Coordinates of C-alpha atoms and ligand atoms in Angstrom, one line a residue:
M1 CA -1.9 28.5 -8.8
T2 CA -0.4 30.7 -11.6
P3 CA -2.7 32.7 -13.8
E4 CA -1.4 30.6 -16.7
A5 CA -2.4 27.4 -15.0
A6 CA -5.8 28.9 -14.2
D7 CA -6.3 29.7 -17.9
K8 CA -5.3 26.2 -19.0
L9 CA -7.8 24.7 -16.5
A10 CA -10.6 27.0 -17.7
A11 CA -9.8 26.0 -21.3
F12 CA -9.8 22.3 -20.4
F13 CA -13.1 22.4 -18.5
A14 CA -14.7 24.4 -21.4
T15 CA -14.3 21.2 -23.6
F16 CA -17.0 19.5 -21.4
A17 CA -19.7 21.7 -22.9
D18 CA -20.9 19.2 -25.6
G19 CA -21.9 16.5 -23.1
A20 CA -19.2 14.0 -24.3
K21 CA -18.0 11.3 -22.0
A22 CA -14.8 12.2 -20.1
L23 CA -11.8 10.2 -19.0
L24 CA -10.1 10.9 -15.6
L25 CA -6.9 9.0 -14.9
L26 CA -5.6 9.2 -11.4
D27 CA -2.4 8.0 -9.6
Y28 CA -3.0 7.1 -6.0
D29 CA -0.1 7.6 -3.6
G30 CA 1.1 11.2 -3.4
T31 CA -1.7 12.3 -5.7
L32 CA -5.0 11.3 -4.0
A33 CA -3.4 10.4 -0.6
P34 CA -0.3 11.5 1.3
F35 CA 2.7 9.1 1.5
R36 CA 3.0 6.8 4.4
V37 CA 5.9 4.4 5.0
D38 CA 3.2 1.8 5.8
R39 CA 1.3 2.2 2.6
F40 CA -1.8 0.4 4.1
T41 CA -2.4 3.5 6.2
A42 CA -2.3 5.9 3.2
R43 CA -6.0 7.2 3.2
P44 CA -7.1 9.9 0.7
W45 CA -7.0 13.5 1.7
A46 CA -10.1 14.9 3.4
G47 CA -12.8 15.6 0.8
V48 CA -11.3 13.5 -2.0
R49 CA -13.5 10.4 -1.5
E50 CA -16.7 12.5 -1.6
Q51 CA -15.6 14.3 -4.8
L52 CA -14.8 11.1 -6.5
G53 CA -18.1 9.7 -5.4
G54 CA -19.8 12.8 -6.9
I55 CA -18.0 12.3 -10.2
Q56 CA -19.1 8.6 -10.3
R57 CA -22.8 9.5 -9.5
Q58 CA -22.8 11.8 -12.5
G59 CA -22.1 8.8 -14.7
R60 CA -20.3 11.0 -17.3
T61 CA -16.7 10.2 -16.5
R62 CA -14.8 7.0 -16.9
M63 CA -12.5 7.2 -13.9
V64 CA -9.5 4.9 -13.6
V65 CA -6.8 4.7 -11.0
V66 CA -3.3 4.0 -12.5
T67 CA -1.0 2.9 -9.7
G68 CA 2.3 1.2 -8.9
R69 CA 0.5 -0.9 -6.3
P70 CA -1.2 -4.2 -6.9
A71 CA -4.7 -3.1 -8.2
K72 CA -6.7 -4.8 -5.5
E73 CA -5.2 -2.5 -2.8
I74 CA -7.0 0.6 -4.1
A75 CA -10.7 -0.2 -3.5
P76 CA -10.3 -0.7 0.3
M77 CA -8.2 2.5 0.5
L78 CA -10.7 4.7 -1.5
A79 CA -13.8 3.0 0.0
L80 CA -16.1 4.3 -2.8
D81 CA -19.7 3.0 -2.9
T82 CA -19.2 1.8 -6.5
P83 CA -16.0 0.0 -7.5
L84 CA -13.9 1.7 -10.2
E85 CA -11.4 0.4 -12.7
V86 CA -7.8 0.1 -11.5
W87 CA -4.7 -0.4 -13.5
G88 CA -2.1 -1.8 -11.1
L89 CA 1.6 -2.5 -11.2
H90 CA 2.2 0.7 -13.2
G91 CA -0.2 -0.6 -15.9
A92 CA 0.9 -4.3 -16.2
E93 CA -2.3 -5.4 -14.4
R94 CA -5.8 -4.4 -15.2
L95 CA -8.7 -4.9 -12.7
Y96 CA -12.1 -4.2 -14.1
P97 CA -15.0 -3.0 -11.9
D98 CA -16.6 -6.4 -12.2
G99 CA -13.6 -8.1 -10.8
R100 CA -12.0 -9.5 -14.0
R101 CA -8.2 -9.2 -13.9
E102 CA -5.5 -9.3 -16.6
L103 CA -1.8 -9.5 -16.0
E104 CA 1.1 -9.2 -18.5
Q105 CA 3.6 -12.1 -18.4
A106 CA 7.3 -12.4 -19.1
P107 CA 9.0 -15.1 -21.1
D108 CA 9.9 -18.2 -19.0
A109 CA 13.7 -17.6 -19.0
T110 CA 13.2 -14.1 -17.7
Q111 CA 10.7 -15.2 -15.1
E112 CA 13.2 -17.7 -13.7
K113 CA 15.9 -15.0 -13.3
L114 CA 13.3 -12.8 -11.7
D115 CA 12.2 -15.5 -9.3
A116 CA 15.9 -16.2 -8.2
L117 CA 16.4 -12.5 -7.5
R118 CA 13.1 -12.5 -5.5
Q119 CA 14.3 -15.4 -3.3
H120 CA 17.6 -13.6 -2.8
L121 CA 15.9 -10.3 -1.7
K122 CA 13.6 -12.2 0.7
R123 CA 16.7 -13.4 2.5
D124 CA 18.6 -10.1 2.3
S125 CA 16.7 -6.9 1.7
L126 CA 20.0 -4.9 1.3
G127 CA 19.0 -2.6 4.2
G128 CA 16.0 -1.3 2.4
L129 CA 12.3 -2.3 2.2
F130 CA 11.8 -5.1 -0.3
E131 CA 8.4 -5.3 -2.0
D132 CA 7.5 -8.5 -3.8
K133 CA 5.2 -7.9 -6.8
A134 CA 3.5 -10.2 -9.2
N135 CA 5.4 -8.7 -12.1
G136 CA 8.6 -7.7 -10.5
V137 CA 10.7 -6.7 -7.4
V138 CA 11.0 -3.3 -5.8
M139 CA 13.4 -1.8 -3.4
H140 CA 12.3 1.2 -1.3
W141 CA 14.5 3.6 0.6
R142 CA 12.0 6.3 1.5
G143 CA 12.5 7.6 5.1
R144 CA 16.1 6.4 5.3
S145 CA 19.0 8.8 6.0
P146 CA 20.7 10.2 2.8
R147 CA 23.7 8.1 3.6
A148 CA 21.8 4.9 4.1
A149 CA 19.7 5.5 1.1
K150 CA 22.7 5.9 -1.1
L151 CA 24.1 2.6 0.0
I152 CA 20.9 0.8 -0.5
E153 CA 20.6 2.3 -4.0
Q154 CA 24.1 1.2 -5.0
R155 CA 23.5 -2.4 -3.8
T156 CA 20.1 -2.4 -5.6
R157 CA 21.5 -1.2 -8.9
A158 CA 24.3 -3.7 -8.8
L159 CA 21.7 -6.5 -8.7
F160 CA 19.0 -5.0 -10.9
E161 CA 20.9 -3.4 -13.7
P162 CA 22.4 -6.6 -15.3
L163 CA 19.0 -8.3 -15.3
A164 CA 17.3 -5.2 -16.8
Q165 CA 19.2 -6.2 -20.0
M166 CA 17.1 -9.4 -20.4
E167 CA 14.2 -9.6 -22.8
G168 CA 10.9 -8.5 -21.1
L169 CA 12.5 -6.8 -18.1
A170 CA 13.0 -3.1 -17.5
L171 CA 14.0 -0.8 -14.7
L172 CA 11.6 1.7 -13.4
E173 CA 13.0 4.6 -11.4
F174 CA 10.8 6.4 -8.9
E175 CA 11.4 8.7 -6.0
S176 CA 13.1 6.8 -3.2
G177 CA 13.2 3.5 -4.9
L178 CA 13.9 1.3 -7.9
E179 CA 11.8 -1.4 -9.5
L180 CA 12.8 -4.3 -11.9
R181 CA 9.7 -5.3 -13.8
V182 CA 7.7 -6.9 -16.6
G183 CA 5.0 -5.1 -18.6
R184 CA 3.5 -1.8 -19.5
N185 CA 4.5 1.4 -17.8
K186 CA 2.1 4.2 -16.9
G187 CA 2.7 5.8 -20.4
G188 CA 1.5 2.6 -22.0
A189 CA -1.5 2.5 -19.7
A190 CA -2.5 6.0 -20.5
K191 CA -2.2 5.4 -24.2
A192 CA -4.2 2.2 -24.1
L193 CA -7.0 3.9 -22.1
L194 CA -7.1 6.9 -24.5
A195 CA -7.4 4.5 -27.4
E196 CA -10.6 3.2 -25.9
M197 CA -12.1 6.6 -25.8
D198 CA -13.7 8.9 -28.4
T199 CA -10.9 11.2 -29.7
A200 CA -13.0 14.3 -28.8
S201 CA -13.6 13.3 -25.2
P202 CA -12.0 15.4 -22.5
A203 CA -9.2 13.5 -20.8
A204 CA -6.9 14.3 -17.9
Y205 CA -4.1 12.5 -15.9
L206 CA -3.1 13.5 -12.4
G207 CA 0.2 12.2 -10.9
D208 CA 3.1 13.1 -8.7
D209 CA 6.0 10.7 -9.3
L210 CA 8.7 10.2 -11.9
T211 CA 6.7 7.2 -13.1
D212 CA 3.8 9.5 -14.0
E213 CA 6.0 11.5 -16.3
M214 CA 5.6 8.8 -19.0
A215 CA 1.9 9.2 -18.7
F216 CA 2.2 13.0 -19.0
E217 CA 4.0 12.5 -22.2
A218 CA 1.3 10.1 -23.4
M219 CA -1.3 12.8 -22.8
K220 CA 0.4 15.3 -25.1
G221 CA -1.9 16.6 -27.9
R222 CA -4.8 14.5 -26.4
G223 CA -5.5 15.7 -22.9
L224 CA -4.5 17.7 -19.8
S225 CA -1.7 16.5 -17.6
V226 CA -1.4 17.7 -14.0
L227 CA 1.6 17.3 -11.7
M228 CA -0.1 17.0 -8.3
R229 CA 2.6 17.5 -5.8
R230 CA 3.6 19.7 -2.8
Q231 CA 6.9 20.8 -4.4
P232 CA 7.3 21.7 -8.1
R233 CA 9.9 19.9 -10.3
E234 CA 11.0 19.7 -13.9
T235 CA 8.0 18.1 -15.6
A236 CA 6.3 17.2 -18.8
A237 CA 2.9 18.0 -17.2
D238 CA 0.8 21.0 -18.5
I239 CA 0.2 22.4 -15.0
W240 CA 1.3 22.0 -11.4
L241 CA -1.2 21.8 -8.6
R242 CA -0.7 21.4 -4.9
P243 CA -2.7 18.8 -2.9
P244 CA -4.9 18.7 -1.1
T245 CA -6.5 22.2 -1.6
E246 CA -5.9 22.5 -5.3
L247 CA -6.7 18.8 -5.8
N248 CA -10.1 19.3 -4.2
G249 CA -10.6 22.4 -6.3
F250 CA -9.8 20.5 -9.5
L251 CA -12.2 17.7 -8.6
E252 CA -14.9 20.3 -7.7
Q253 CA -14.5 22.0 -11.1
W254 CA -14.7 18.5 -12.7
V255 CA -18.1 17.9 -11.0
E256 CA -19.3 21.3 -12.0
A257 CA -18.2 20.9 -15.7
G258 CA -19.8 17.4 -15.7
S259 CA -23.1 18.8 -14.6
R260 CA -23.4 21.1 -17.6
E261 CA -25.6 19.9 -20.5
Ligands
MG301 MG1 2.2 8.6 -6.8

């Protein structure tokens, strides 16, 4: 960690002093857990689950996972004693701790086109890994050779880009994949969550992917944004931390700041 990053962290945690409620927004894959080609085996890094449990027990932080996955996948992966709120599908879906669920919908004409593409990709996944989502379709090429990845990307763009022009549909680029989708992105999710908090409450967002950049932008002037990633990259985030050591360090500081009166 650079001295500059350490200063920014210290300044951020100093804002906990007045006992206000805090907001902690967390991406899951790549941020709390290492990537796995089979995403159902992506467990949090050692120590993370315990730290998150500690933050929950303090009862001072509203903690929300904001993920590209369907929201219901997160609770079994995190295995916390108390369920937490999850915004799934990059923010298009909201799953409350009590089980209530909201999902953004597309206009009928758009939905029909999307369904046709879905059927097409089920028959032919273009050499990639097709993921069928409630609000869209995703093509992954993580783990493929550079040459194969390029070919899958070209085929995917040829199918997705014309449809992205339709009302209610948008492309979402992420590392090693492309999504065609309906609804809020992570920036919209972060904004909506911030709007539900007191303006003086400490707030932070931790993420690793290109899709998290929109949330980093949304945090500007309102909270701390952290690029949590092994390698640095051009980013809108305030600081860059490396998981798992610096992630655990951050969460530990959060627990410590939250225990102050
Ligand atoms: Mg991620």
